[in-house]
Short mmCIF file of C-alpha atoms and ligand atoms in Angstrom, two decimals:
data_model
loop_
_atom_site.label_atom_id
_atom_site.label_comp_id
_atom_site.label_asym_id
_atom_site.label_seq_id
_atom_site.Cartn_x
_atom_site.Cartn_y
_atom_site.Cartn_z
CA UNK A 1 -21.55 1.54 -31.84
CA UNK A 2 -22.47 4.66 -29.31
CA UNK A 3 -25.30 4.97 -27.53
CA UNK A 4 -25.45 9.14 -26.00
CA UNK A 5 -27.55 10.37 -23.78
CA UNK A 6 -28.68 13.58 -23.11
CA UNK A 7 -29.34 15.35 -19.19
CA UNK A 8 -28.45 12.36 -17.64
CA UNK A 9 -28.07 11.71 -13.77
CA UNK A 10 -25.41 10.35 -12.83
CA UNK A 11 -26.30 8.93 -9.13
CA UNK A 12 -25.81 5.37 -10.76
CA UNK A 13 -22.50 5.87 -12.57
CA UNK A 14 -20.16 7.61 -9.53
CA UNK A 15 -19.84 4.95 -6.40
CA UNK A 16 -19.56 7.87 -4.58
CA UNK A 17 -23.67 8.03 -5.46
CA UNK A 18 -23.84 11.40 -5.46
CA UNK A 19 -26.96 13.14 -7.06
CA UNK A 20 -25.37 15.43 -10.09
CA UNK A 21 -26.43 15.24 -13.77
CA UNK A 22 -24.36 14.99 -16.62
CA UNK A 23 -25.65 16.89 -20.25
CA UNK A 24 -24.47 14.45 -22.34
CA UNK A 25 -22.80 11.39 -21.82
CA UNK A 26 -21.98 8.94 -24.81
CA UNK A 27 -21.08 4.99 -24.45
CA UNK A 28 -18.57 4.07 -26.69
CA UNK A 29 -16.65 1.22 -28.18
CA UNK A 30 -14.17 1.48 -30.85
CA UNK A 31 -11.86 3.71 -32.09
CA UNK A 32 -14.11 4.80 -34.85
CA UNK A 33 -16.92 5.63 -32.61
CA UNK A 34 -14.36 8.41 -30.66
CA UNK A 35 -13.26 9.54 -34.64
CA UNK A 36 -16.71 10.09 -35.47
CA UNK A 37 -17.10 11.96 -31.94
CA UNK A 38 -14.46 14.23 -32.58
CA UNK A 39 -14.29 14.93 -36.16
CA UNK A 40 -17.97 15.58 -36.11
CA UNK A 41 -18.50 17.95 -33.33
CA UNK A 42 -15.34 18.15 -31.56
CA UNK A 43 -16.09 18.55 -27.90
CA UNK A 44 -14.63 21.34 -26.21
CA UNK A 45 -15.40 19.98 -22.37
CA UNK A 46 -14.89 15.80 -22.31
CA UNK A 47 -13.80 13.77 -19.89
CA UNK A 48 -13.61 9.54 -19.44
CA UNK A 49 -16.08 8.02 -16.61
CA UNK A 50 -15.63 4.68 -16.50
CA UNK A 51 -17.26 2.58 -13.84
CA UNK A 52 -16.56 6.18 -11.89
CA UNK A 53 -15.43 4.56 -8.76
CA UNK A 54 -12.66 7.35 -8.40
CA UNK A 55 -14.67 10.86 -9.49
CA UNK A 56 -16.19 12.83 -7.48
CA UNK A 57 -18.60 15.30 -8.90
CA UNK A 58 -18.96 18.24 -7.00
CA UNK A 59 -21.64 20.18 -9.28
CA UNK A 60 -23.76 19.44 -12.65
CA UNK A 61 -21.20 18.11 -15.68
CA UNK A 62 -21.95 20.81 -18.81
CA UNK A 63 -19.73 18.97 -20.97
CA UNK A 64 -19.59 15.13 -22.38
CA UNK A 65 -18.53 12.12 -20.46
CA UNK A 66 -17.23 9.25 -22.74
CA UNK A 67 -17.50 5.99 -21.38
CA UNK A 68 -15.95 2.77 -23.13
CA UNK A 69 -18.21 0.08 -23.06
CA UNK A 70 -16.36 -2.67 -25.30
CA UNK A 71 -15.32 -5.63 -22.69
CA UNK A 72 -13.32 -8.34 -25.03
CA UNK A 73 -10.66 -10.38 -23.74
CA UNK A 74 -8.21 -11.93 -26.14
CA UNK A 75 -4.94 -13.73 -26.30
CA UNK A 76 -2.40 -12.55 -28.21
CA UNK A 77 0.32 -14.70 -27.21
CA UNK A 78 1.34 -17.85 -24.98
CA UNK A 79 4.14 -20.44 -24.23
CA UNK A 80 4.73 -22.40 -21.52
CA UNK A 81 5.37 -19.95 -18.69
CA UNK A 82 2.94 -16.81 -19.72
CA UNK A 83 0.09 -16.01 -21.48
CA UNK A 84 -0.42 -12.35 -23.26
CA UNK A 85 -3.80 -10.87 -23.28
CA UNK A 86 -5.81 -7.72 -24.62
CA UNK A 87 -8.68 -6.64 -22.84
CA UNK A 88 -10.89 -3.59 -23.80
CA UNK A 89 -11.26 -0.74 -21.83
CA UNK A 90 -14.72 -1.34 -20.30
CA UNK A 91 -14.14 -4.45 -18.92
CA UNK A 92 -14.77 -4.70 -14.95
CA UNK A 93 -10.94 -5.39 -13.56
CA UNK A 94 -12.30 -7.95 -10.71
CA UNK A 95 -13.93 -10.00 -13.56
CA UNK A 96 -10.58 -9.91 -15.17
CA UNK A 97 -8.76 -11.06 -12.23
CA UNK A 98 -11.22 -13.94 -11.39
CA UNK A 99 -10.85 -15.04 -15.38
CA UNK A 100 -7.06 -14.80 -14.99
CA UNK A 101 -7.44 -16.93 -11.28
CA UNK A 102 -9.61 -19.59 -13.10
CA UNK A 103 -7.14 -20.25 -15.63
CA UNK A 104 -3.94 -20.52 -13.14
CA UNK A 105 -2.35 -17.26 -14.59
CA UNK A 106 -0.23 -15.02 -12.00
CA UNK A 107 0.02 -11.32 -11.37
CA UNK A 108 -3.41 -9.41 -10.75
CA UNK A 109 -4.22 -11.85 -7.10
CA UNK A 110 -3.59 -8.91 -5.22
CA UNK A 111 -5.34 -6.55 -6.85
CA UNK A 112 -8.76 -8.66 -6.51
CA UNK A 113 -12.15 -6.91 -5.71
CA UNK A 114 -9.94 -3.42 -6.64
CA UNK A 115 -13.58 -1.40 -8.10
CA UNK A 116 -12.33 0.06 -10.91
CA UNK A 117 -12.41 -1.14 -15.03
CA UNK A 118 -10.06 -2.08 -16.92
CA UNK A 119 -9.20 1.35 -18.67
CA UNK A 120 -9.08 3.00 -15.30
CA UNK A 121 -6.34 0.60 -13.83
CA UNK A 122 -3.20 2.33 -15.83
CA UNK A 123 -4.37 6.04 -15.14
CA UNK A 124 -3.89 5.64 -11.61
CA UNK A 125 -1.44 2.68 -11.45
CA UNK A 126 -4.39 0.98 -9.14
CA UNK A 127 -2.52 -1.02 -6.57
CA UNK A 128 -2.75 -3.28 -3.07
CA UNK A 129 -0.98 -5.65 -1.16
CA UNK A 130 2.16 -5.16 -2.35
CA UNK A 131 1.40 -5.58 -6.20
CA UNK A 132 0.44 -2.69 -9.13
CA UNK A 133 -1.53 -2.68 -12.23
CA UNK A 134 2.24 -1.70 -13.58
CA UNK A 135 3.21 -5.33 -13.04
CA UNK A 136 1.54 -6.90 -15.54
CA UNK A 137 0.56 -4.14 -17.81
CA UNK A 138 2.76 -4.50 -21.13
CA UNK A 139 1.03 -1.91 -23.34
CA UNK A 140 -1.93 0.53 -23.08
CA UNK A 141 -3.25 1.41 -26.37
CA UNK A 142 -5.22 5.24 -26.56
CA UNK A 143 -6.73 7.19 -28.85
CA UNK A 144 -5.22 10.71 -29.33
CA UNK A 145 -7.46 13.33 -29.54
CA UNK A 146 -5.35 15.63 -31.07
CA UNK A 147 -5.34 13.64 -34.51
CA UNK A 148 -7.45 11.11 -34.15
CA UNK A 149 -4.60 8.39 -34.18
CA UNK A 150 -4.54 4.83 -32.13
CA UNK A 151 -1.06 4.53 -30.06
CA UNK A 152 0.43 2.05 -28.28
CA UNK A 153 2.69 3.05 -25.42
CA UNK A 154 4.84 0.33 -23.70
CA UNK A 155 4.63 0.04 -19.90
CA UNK A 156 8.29 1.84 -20.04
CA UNK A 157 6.87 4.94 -21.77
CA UNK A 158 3.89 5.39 -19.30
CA UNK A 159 5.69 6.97 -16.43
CA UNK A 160 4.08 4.34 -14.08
CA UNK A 161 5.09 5.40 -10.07
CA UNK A 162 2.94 4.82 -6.97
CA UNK A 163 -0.75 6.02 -8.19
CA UNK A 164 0.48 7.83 -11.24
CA UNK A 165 1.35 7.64 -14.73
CA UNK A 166 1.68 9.74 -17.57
CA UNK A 167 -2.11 9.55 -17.80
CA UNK A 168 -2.69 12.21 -15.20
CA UNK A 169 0.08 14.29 -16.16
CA UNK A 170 1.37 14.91 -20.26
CA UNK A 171 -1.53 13.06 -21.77
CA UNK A 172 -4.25 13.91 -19.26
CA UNK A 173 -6.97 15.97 -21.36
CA UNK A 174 -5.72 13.65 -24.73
CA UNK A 175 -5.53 10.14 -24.30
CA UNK A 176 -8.56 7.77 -24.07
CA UNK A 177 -7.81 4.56 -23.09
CA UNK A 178 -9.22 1.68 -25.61
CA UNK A 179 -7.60 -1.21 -24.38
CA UNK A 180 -4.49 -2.89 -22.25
CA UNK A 181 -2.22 -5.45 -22.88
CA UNK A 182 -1.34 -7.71 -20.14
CA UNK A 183 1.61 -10.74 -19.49
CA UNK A 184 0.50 -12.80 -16.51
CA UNK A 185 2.12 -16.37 -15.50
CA UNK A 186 1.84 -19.86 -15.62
CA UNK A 187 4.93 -19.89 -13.02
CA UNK A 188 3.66 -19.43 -9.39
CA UNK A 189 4.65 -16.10 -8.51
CA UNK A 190 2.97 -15.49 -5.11
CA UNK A 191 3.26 -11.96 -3.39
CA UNK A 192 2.34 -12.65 0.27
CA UNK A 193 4.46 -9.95 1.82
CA UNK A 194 2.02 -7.40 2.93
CA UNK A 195 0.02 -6.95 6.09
CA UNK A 196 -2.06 -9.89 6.61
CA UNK A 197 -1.90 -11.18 3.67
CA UNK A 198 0.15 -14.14 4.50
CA UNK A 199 -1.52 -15.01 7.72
CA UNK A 200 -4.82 -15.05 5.75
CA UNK A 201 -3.44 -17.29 2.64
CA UNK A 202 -2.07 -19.45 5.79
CA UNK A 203 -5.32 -19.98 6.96
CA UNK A 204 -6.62 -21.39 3.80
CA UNK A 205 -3.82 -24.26 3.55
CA UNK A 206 -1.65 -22.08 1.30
CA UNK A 207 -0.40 -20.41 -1.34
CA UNK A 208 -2.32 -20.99 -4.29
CA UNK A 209 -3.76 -18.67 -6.51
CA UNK A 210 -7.25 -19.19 -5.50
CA UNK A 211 -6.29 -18.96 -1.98
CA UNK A 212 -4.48 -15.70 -2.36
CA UNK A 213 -7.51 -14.11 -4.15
CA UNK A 214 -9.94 -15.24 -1.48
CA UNK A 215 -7.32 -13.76 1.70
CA UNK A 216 -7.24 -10.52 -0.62
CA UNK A 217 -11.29 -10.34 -0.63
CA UNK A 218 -11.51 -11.67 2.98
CA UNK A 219 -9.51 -8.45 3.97
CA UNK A 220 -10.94 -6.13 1.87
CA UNK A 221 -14.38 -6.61 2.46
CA UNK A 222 -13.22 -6.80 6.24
CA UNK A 223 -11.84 -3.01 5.75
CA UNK A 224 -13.15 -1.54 3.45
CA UNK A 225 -17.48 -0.54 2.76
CA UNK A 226 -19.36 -1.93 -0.60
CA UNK A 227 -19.88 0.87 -2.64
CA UNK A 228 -23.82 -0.45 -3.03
CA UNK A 229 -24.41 0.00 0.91
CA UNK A 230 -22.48 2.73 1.54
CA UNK A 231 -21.32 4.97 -1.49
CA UNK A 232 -17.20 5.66 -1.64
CA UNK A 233 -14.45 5.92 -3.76
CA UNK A 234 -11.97 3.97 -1.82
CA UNK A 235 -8.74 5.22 -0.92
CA UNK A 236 -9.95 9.14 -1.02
CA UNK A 237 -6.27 10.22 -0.09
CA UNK A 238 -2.99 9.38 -1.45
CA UNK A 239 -0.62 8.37 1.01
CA UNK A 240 1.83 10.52 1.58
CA UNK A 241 5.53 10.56 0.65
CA UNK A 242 7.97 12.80 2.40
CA UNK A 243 11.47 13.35 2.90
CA UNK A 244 13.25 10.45 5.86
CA UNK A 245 13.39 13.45 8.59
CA UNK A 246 10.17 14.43 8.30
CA UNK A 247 9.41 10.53 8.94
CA UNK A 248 12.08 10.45 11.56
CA UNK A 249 10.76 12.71 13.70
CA UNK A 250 7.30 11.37 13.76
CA UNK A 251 9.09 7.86 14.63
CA UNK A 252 10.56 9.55 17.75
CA UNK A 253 7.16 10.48 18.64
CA UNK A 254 5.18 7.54 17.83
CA UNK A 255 7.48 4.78 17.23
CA UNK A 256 4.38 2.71 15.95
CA UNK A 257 3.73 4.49 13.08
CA UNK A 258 3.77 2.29 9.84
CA UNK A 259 6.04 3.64 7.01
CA UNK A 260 7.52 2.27 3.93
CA UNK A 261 10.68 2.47 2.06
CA UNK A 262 10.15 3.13 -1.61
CA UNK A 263 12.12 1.12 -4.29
CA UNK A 264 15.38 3.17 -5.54
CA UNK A 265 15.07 6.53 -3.31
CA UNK A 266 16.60 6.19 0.08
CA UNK A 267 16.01 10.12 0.81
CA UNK A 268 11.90 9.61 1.16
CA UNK A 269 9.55 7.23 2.48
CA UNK A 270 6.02 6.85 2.33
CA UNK A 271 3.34 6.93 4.94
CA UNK A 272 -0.05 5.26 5.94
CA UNK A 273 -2.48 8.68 5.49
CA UNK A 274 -5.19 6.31 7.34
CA UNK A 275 -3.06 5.94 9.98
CA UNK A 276 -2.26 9.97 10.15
CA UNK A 277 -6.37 10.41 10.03
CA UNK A 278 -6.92 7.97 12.53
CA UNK A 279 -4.46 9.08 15.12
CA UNK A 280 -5.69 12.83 14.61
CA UNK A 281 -8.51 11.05 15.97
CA UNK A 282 -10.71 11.36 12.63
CA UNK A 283 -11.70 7.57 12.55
CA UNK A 284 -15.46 7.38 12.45
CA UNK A 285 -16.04 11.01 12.18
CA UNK A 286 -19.39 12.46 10.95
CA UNK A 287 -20.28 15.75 9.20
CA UNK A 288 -23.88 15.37 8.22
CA UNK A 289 -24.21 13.27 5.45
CA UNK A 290 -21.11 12.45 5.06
CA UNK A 291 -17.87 10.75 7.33
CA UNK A 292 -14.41 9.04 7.70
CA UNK A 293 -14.70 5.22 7.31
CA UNK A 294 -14.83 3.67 10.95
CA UNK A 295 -13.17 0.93 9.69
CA UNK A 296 -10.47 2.68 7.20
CA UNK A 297 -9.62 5.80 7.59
CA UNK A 298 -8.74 6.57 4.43
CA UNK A 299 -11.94 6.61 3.21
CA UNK A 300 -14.93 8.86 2.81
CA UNK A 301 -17.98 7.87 2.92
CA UNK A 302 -21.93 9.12 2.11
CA UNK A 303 -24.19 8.14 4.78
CA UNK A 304 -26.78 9.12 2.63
CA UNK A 305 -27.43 12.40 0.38
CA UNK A 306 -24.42 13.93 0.45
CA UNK A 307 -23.44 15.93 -2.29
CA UNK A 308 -19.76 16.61 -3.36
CA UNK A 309 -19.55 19.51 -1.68
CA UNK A 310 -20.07 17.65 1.03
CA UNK A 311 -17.33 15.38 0.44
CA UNK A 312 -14.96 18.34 -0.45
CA UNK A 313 -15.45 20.06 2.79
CA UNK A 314 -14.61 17.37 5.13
CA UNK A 315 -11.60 16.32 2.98
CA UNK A 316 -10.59 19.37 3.30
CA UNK A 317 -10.79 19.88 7.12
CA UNK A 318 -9.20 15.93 7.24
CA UNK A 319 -6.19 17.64 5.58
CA UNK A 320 -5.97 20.47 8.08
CA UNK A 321 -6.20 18.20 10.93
CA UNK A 322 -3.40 15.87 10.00
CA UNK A 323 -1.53 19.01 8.63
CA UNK A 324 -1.60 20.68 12.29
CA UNK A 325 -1.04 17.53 13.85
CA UNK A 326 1.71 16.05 12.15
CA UNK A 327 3.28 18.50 10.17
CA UNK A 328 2.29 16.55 6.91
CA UNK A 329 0.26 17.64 3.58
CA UNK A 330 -2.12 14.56 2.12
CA UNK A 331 -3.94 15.59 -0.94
CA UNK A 332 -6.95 13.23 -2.71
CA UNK A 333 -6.47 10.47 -5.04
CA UNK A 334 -9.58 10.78 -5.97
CA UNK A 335 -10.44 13.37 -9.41
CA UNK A 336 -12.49 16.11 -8.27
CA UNK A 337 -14.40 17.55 -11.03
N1 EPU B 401 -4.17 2.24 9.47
C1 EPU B 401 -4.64 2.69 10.67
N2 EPU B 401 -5.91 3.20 10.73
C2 EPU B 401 -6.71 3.26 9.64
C3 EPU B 401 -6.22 2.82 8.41
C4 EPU B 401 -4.94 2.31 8.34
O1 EPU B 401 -3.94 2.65 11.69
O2 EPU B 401 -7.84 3.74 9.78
C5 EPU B 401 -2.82 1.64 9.41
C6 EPU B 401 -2.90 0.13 9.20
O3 EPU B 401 -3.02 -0.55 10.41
C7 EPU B 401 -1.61 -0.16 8.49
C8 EPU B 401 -1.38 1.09 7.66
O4 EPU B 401 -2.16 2.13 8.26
O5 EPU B 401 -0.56 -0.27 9.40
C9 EPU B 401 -1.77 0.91 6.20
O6 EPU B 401 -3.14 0.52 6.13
P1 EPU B 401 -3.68 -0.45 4.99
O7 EPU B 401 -2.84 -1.68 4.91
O8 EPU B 401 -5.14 -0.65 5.19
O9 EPU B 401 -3.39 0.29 3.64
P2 EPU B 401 -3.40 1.82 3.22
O10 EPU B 401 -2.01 2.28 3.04
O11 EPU B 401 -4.27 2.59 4.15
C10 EPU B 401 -3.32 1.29 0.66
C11 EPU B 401 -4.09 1.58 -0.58
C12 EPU B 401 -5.37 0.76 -0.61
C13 EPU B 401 -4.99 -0.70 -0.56
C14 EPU B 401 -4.19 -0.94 0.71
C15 EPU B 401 -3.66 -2.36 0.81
C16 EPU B 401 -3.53 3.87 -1.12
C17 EPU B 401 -4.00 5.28 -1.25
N3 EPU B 401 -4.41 3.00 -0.66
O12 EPU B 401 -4.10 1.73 1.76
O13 EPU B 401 -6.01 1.02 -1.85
O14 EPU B 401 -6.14 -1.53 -0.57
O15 EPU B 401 -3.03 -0.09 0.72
O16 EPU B 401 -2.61 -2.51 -0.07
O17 EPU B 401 -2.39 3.56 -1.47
C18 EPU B 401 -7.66 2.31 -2.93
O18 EPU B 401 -6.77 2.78 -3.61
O19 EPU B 401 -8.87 2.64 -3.09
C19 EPU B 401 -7.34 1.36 -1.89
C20 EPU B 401 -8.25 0.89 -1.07
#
């Protein structure tokens, strides 16, 4: 079943909250709704909003939004160390996690209280605390809008790397995402080697699962601002990978600066943006309605009223700071549209 409507703002579908409108925008469930949307009258402008906590509109949408709405969770297959489950696009991914937590089934702990659904979580490999979506995603089934056909792509074929997949890249524009396939397990499998994650788990007596996801929402709710009180798209920047000089010569300068070796490529190594934006001295910062988390700096935030532009024009001066500062390019995770 779809539901469209027509001039629609869209203040309560972006977490940034800013105030654009939309002209049409059309829930969604099944494959044969999307069939009947473009067979019918093939949109020329479309693009997927699902919970939209990582879009940023900067001016009125003159095209369609699609957003899946179907939120099933079924499993497809078990034995006695894992259990194999499909869950439709618009389910909320912290729902999922809790589900998976209540039924002792390892894999998503880390990624608790991530805002995002579950359709969103392959596009941009959503990740934290040491784990990725790519983990546990098997399979992510799409519809292709070229000829209306349902795929299934294994987790091998989605060019999954740190925020990216083949989602933003080959099949951006073609793919919507019905549902994902996930393998989680029985086994313990805990992933305590980030930050303060350990400490945190520590506190609570240990490592169980339900002790894991509490230390994850303990430290995110610590860092990070609820997109209800203060509207956000979490991480705004990507953090930035660059080649091992580059990072060696901002170690000889300030030998405390976090950085992170990447699996398989000795020659580059990533770096903490918030850390850049917060030593440029960026933390807190306030540009009318909008500023730099005072608590992250990593993320933007709207005080109250901002519009995109807004947002756009203090990313942008973010990235020349840190540019002249430390020699080093960030560009936003977020999708600008
Ligand atoms: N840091 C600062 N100042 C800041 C922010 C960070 O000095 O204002 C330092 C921290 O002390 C730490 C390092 O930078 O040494 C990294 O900070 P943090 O652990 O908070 O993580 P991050 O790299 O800034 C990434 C993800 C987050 C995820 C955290 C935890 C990206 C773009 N962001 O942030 O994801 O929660 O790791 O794993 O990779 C999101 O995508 O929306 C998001 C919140």
């Amino acid at each position: 079943m779809k539901r469209i409507y027509n001039d629609i703002n869209l203040a309560e579908r972006n977490s940034f909250g800013v105030v654009q409108r939309a002209k049409t925008l059309i829930e969604f469930e099944t494959a044969d709704d999307l069939r009947e949307i473009f067979s019918e009258q093939r949109p020329d402008k479309w693009y997927v909003l699902g919970e939209g906590n990582n879009t940023l509109f900067t001016r009125d949408w003159d095209g369609v939004l699609l957003t899946p709405v179907a939120r099933g969770v079924s499993v497809i297959d078990e034995d006695d160390d894992s259990m194999s489950l499909r869950v439709e696009a618009g389910a909320n991914w912290d729902e999922l996690v809790e589900w998976c937590v209540e039924r002792g089934l390892w894999g998503m702990e880390n990624l608790s209280l991530i805002p995002s659904s579950v359709g969103a979580a392959p596009v941009q490999n959503i990740g934290a605390y040491g784990a990725e979506a790519k983990d546990v995603i098997t399979v992510v089934e799409y519809f292709d809008t070229r000829d209306l056909s349902v795929v299934r792509l294994d987790r091998e074929a989605c060019s999954f790397a740190y925020r990216e997949s083949i989602f933003k890249h080959e099949l951006k524009g073609v793919a919507i995402i019905l549902a994902v396939e996930f393998k989680l397990s029985k086994t313990p499998r805990p992933n305590l080697g980030y930050g303060d994650v350990i400490g945190e788990v520590e506190a609570r007596g240990g490592a169980t699962l339900r002790n894991i996801r509490d230390a994850v929402c303990a430290i995110r709710s610590r860092k990070l601002p609820d997109t209800k009180v203060l509207g956000n798209a979490g991480s705004f920047f990507k953090n930035p990978i660059v080649d091992v000089a580059v990072a060696d010569r901002l170690t000889a300068e300030y030998p405390e600066m976090p950085r992170y070796a990447l699996p398989n490529d000795m020659a580059h190594v990533k770096l903490a943006a918030g850390w850049l934006i917060d030593k440029a001295g960026l933390k807190g910062y306030r540009e009318g309605n909008v500023g730099v988390h005072d608590r992250q700096a990593l993320v933007l935030v709207n005080h109250g009223g901002a519009t995109g532009s807004e947002v756009i024009a203090l990313s942008q001066r973010v990235c020349r700071e840190v540019k002249s500062r430390f020699g080093v390019d960030i560009v936003p995770e977020v999708n600008i549209l």
